[in-house]
Amino acid sequence: FFFKQKTAYEIKECDWSSDVCSSDLARSEHLMPCFQRPAWVIDLGRRESRNMDDAIGDHGKAHGRYQFTAAAWHDTTEWRLKHGLETHPYRMAHNDEAATQYLISWFQLNSERYRARHGHEPTIATLMEIHRRGLHGFERGAAHQVASQGDRR
């Protein structure tokens, strides 16, 4: 069974069964009821914290269902301000609705950053790895992986 993984840019806002977030979703997030989250949002919450809003991980550095660090929350706040979206203080990382809004915006922000550096859209798997490791950590890991693959040839 083979399928092409869609990028964040290719998916449409109404495609709730998809693995990725719409690039338009951040601008119209108020239309998304809490119970109609894309599958990738639910999956990420389950992976990061077993969907526990009060979770604290990474030795106290990551908070909430999606394990946001203060730096990621700050960057997302700046991005949301730039796009005219509602912002929340970091203590809201434990609030399901606010954290989900921020997660979607965080993926949009990292999609823009990735596209600017690499010239193409990231897959949702790439965005999830960037969320887990940070963009620089992801890029260092990708460079290491390419180098180690070259060593095996």
mmCIF file of C-alpha atoms in Angstrom:
data_model
loop_
_atom_site.group_PDB
_atom_site.id
_atom_site.type_symbol
_atom_site.label_atom_id
_atom_site.label_comp_id
_atom_site.label_asym_id
_atom_site.label_seq_id
_atom_site.Cartn_x
_atom_site.Cartn_y
_atom_site.Cartn_z
ATOM 1 C CA PHE A 1 0.000 0.000 0.000
ATOM 2 C CA PHE A 2 1.619 3.243 -1.164
ATOM 3 C CA PHE A 3 0.462 6.829 -0.875
ATOM 4 C CA LYS A 4 2.033 10.209 -1.441
ATOM 5 C CA GLN A 5 2.354 12.165 1.773
ATOM 6 C CA LYS A 6 0.897 15.620 1.256
ATOM 7 C CA THR A 7 2.769 18.732 2.250
ATOM 8 C CA ALA A 8 1.301 21.422 4.484
ATOM 9 C CA TYR A 9 0.763 23.564 1.383
ATOM 10 C CA GLU A 10 -1.154 20.941 -0.634
ATOM 11 C CA ILE A 11 -3.852 20.104 1.858
ATOM 12 C CA LYS A 12 -7.191 21.876 1.922
ATOM 13 C CA GLU A 13 -8.814 23.275 5.039
ATOM 14 C CA CYS A 14 -11.828 20.983 4.733
ATOM 15 C CA ASP A 15 -9.729 17.798 4.557
ATOM 16 C CA TRP A 16 -9.952 16.893 8.266
ATOM 17 C CA SER A 17 -9.029 13.255 7.668
ATOM 18 C CA SER A 18 -5.658 14.238 6.256
ATOM 19 C CA ASP A 19 -2.295 13.789 7.903
ATOM 20 C CA VAL A 20 -1.375 17.455 7.558
ATOM 21 C CA CYS A 21 -2.527 20.928 8.410
ATOM 22 C CA SER A 22 -3.837 23.399 5.857
ATOM 23 C CA SER A 23 -1.674 26.393 5.107
ATOM 24 C CA ASP A 24 -4.909 28.369 5.367
ATOM 25 C CA LEU A 25 -5.898 26.855 8.697
ATOM 26 C CA ALA A 26 -4.051 29.339 10.878
ATOM 27 C CA ARG A 27 -6.007 32.217 9.346
ATOM 28 C CA SER A 28 -9.348 30.502 9.917
ATOM 29 C CA GLU A 29 -8.654 28.450 13.029
ATOM 30 C CA HIS A 30 -11.731 29.816 14.759
ATOM 31 C CA LEU A 31 -13.803 27.706 12.343
ATOM 32 C CA MET A 32 -12.287 24.435 13.601
ATOM 33 C CA PRO A 33 -14.279 22.922 16.456
ATOM 34 C CA CYS A 34 -12.168 21.207 19.119
ATOM 35 C CA PHE A 35 -13.546 17.789 18.164
ATOM 36 C CA GLN A 36 -12.633 18.155 14.475
ATOM 37 C CA ARG A 37 -8.867 18.241 14.691
ATOM 38 C CA PRO A 38 -6.724 16.881 11.890
ATOM 39 C CA ALA A 39 -5.384 13.426 12.649
ATOM 40 C CA TRP A 40 -1.794 14.682 12.906
ATOM 41 C CA VAL A 41 -2.738 17.065 15.754
ATOM 42 C CA ILE A 42 -4.317 14.262 17.762
ATOM 43 C CA ASP A 43 -1.379 11.973 17.016
ATOM 44 C CA LEU A 44 1.189 14.547 18.101
ATOM 45 C CA GLY A 45 -0.618 15.152 21.392
ATOM 46 C CA ARG A 46 -0.742 11.423 22.019
ATOM 47 C CA ARG A 47 2.978 11.007 21.251
ATOM 48 C CA GLU A 48 4.153 14.003 23.222
ATOM 49 C CA SER A 49 2.049 13.691 26.388
ATOM 50 C CA ARG A 50 -0.617 10.988 26.083
ATOM 51 C CA ASN A 51 -2.968 13.967 25.437
ATOM 52 C CA MET A 52 -2.487 15.298 28.966
ATOM 53 C CA ASP A 53 -2.868 19.090 29.054
ATOM 54 C CA ASP A 54 -0.963 19.369 32.344
ATOM 55 C CA ALA A 55 2.087 17.422 31.126
ATOM 56 C CA ILE A 56 5.557 18.800 31.842
ATOM 57 C CA GLY A 57 8.517 17.208 30.120
ATOM 58 C CA ASP A 58 12.107 17.690 29.008
ATOM 59 C CA HIS A 59 13.258 18.310 32.599
ATOM 60 C CA GLY A 60 10.633 21.035 33.099
ATOM 61 C CA LYS A 61 11.357 22.870 29.840
ATOM 62 C CA ALA A 62 8.334 21.674 27.814
ATOM 63 C CA HIS A 63 4.722 22.202 28.825
ATOM 64 C CA GLY A 64 1.285 21.002 27.850
ATOM 65 C CA ARG A 65 -0.217 18.446 25.513
ATOM 66 C CA TYR A 66 2.161 19.370 22.668
ATOM 67 C CA GLN A 67 5.239 19.931 24.856
ATOM 68 C CA PHE A 68 5.940 23.546 23.893
ATOM 69 C CA THR A 69 9.112 25.180 25.133
ATOM 70 C CA ALA A 70 8.972 28.843 26.146
ATOM 71 C CA ALA A 71 11.140 29.758 23.127
ATOM 72 C CA ALA A 72 8.832 27.963 20.664
ATOM 73 C CA TRP A 73 5.781 29.585 22.271
ATOM 74 C CA HIS A 74 7.458 33.010 22.013
ATOM 75 C CA ASP A 75 8.337 32.492 18.332
ATOM 76 C CA THR A 76 4.769 31.374 17.651
ATOM 77 C CA THR A 77 3.389 34.415 19.477
ATOM 78 C CA GLU A 78 5.503 36.696 17.275
ATOM 79 C CA TRP A 79 4.292 34.857 14.141
ATOM 80 C CA ARG A 80 0.650 35.099 15.284
ATOM 81 C CA LEU A 81 1.007 38.838 15.984
ATOM 82 C CA LYS A 82 2.443 39.337 12.499
ATOM 83 C CA HIS A 83 -0.568 37.501 11.024
ATOM 84 C CA GLY A 84 -3.169 39.300 13.127
ATOM 85 C CA LEU A 85 -4.099 36.235 15.187
ATOM 86 C CA GLU A 86 -4.995 36.066 18.863
ATOM 87 C CA THR A 87 -2.035 35.470 21.177
ATOM 88 C CA HIS A 88 -1.784 33.849 24.601
ATOM 89 C CA PRO A 89 0.772 33.859 27.422
ATOM 90 C CA TYR A 90 2.953 30.762 27.836
ATOM 91 C CA ARG A 91 0.962 29.578 30.858
ATOM 92 C CA MET A 92 -1.788 28.774 28.306
ATOM 93 C CA ALA A 93 0.347 25.922 26.928
ATOM 94 C CA HIS A 94 -1.704 23.815 29.354
ATOM 95 C CA ASN A 95 -4.994 24.986 27.791
ATOM 96 C CA ASP A 96 -6.211 22.588 25.101
ATOM 97 C CA GLU A 97 -7.727 25.180 22.765
ATOM 98 C CA ALA A 98 -4.886 27.711 23.005
ATOM 99 C CA ALA A 99 -2.216 25.018 22.663
ATOM 100 C CA THR A 100 -3.897 23.566 19.570
ATOM 101 C CA GLN A 101 -4.094 27.008 17.962
ATOM 102 C CA TYR A 102 -0.427 27.526 18.729
ATOM 103 C CA LEU A 103 0.561 24.098 17.440
ATOM 104 C CA ILE A 104 -1.060 24.778 14.079
ATOM 105 C CA SER A 105 0.615 28.197 13.897
ATOM 106 C CA TRP A 106 3.955 26.679 14.988
ATOM 107 C CA PHE A 107 3.763 24.217 12.106
ATOM 108 C CA GLN A 108 2.933 27.066 9.710
ATOM 109 C CA LEU A 109 5.914 29.051 10.976
ATOM 110 C CA ASN A 110 8.260 26.090 10.620
ATOM 111 C CA SER A 111 6.837 25.300 7.194
ATOM 112 C CA GLU A 112 7.737 28.859 6.107
ATOM 113 C CA ARG A 113 11.216 28.569 7.629
ATOM 114 C CA TYR A 114 11.839 25.187 6.000
ATOM 115 C CA ARG A 115 10.566 26.370 2.599
ATOM 116 C CA ALA A 116 12.807 29.471 2.745
ATOM 117 C CA ARG A 117 15.881 27.331 3.478
ATOM 118 C CA HIS A 118 15.174 24.335 1.247
ATOM 119 C CA GLY A 119 13.022 25.687 -1.601
ATOM 120 C CA HIS A 120 10.197 23.161 -1.229
ATOM 121 C CA GLU A 121 7.365 22.271 1.124
ATOM 122 C CA PRO A 122 8.081 20.029 4.111
ATOM 123 C CA THR A 123 6.039 16.918 4.772
ATOM 124 C CA ILE A 124 4.116 16.591 8.001
ATOM 125 C CA ALA A 125 6.708 14.034 9.170
ATOM 126 C CA THR A 126 9.415 16.655 8.659
ATOM 127 C CA LEU A 127 7.405 19.242 10.592
ATOM 128 C CA MET A 128 6.848 16.794 13.437
ATOM 129 C CA GLU A 129 10.581 16.120 13.607
ATOM 130 C CA ILE A 130 11.287 19.871 13.575
ATOM 131 C CA HIS A 131 8.820 20.246 16.454
ATOM 132 C CA ARG A 132 10.622 17.511 18.371
ATOM 133 C CA ARG A 133 14.206 18.627 17.695
ATOM 134 C CA GLY A 134 13.981 22.253 16.556
ATOM 135 C CA LEU A 135 14.847 23.397 13.032
ATOM 136 C CA HIS A 136 18.596 23.564 13.662
ATOM 137 C CA GLY A 137 18.615 20.192 15.419
ATOM 138 C CA PHE A 138 16.625 18.704 12.555
ATOM 139 C CA GLU A 139 19.024 20.113 9.968
ATOM 140 C CA ARG A 140 22.097 18.903 11.901
ATOM 141 C CA GLY A 141 20.517 15.454 12.137
ATOM 142 C CA ALA A 142 19.659 15.426 8.425
ATOM 143 C CA ALA A 143 23.211 16.441 7.496
ATOM 144 C CA HIS A 144 24.588 13.698 9.764
ATOM 145 C CA GLN A 145 22.222 11.154 8.229
ATOM 146 C CA VAL A 146 23.309 12.091 4.681
ATOM 147 C CA ALA A 147 26.972 11.894 5.683
ATOM 148 C CA SER A 148 26.532 8.484 7.319
ATOM 149 C CA GLN A 149 24.663 7.162 4.282
ATOM 150 C CA GLY A 150 27.591 8.277 2.152
ATOM 151 C CA ASP A 151 29.962 6.322 4.409
ATOM 152 C CA ARG A 152 27.987 3.117 3.811
ATOM 153 C CA ARG A 153 28.380 3.301 0.034
#
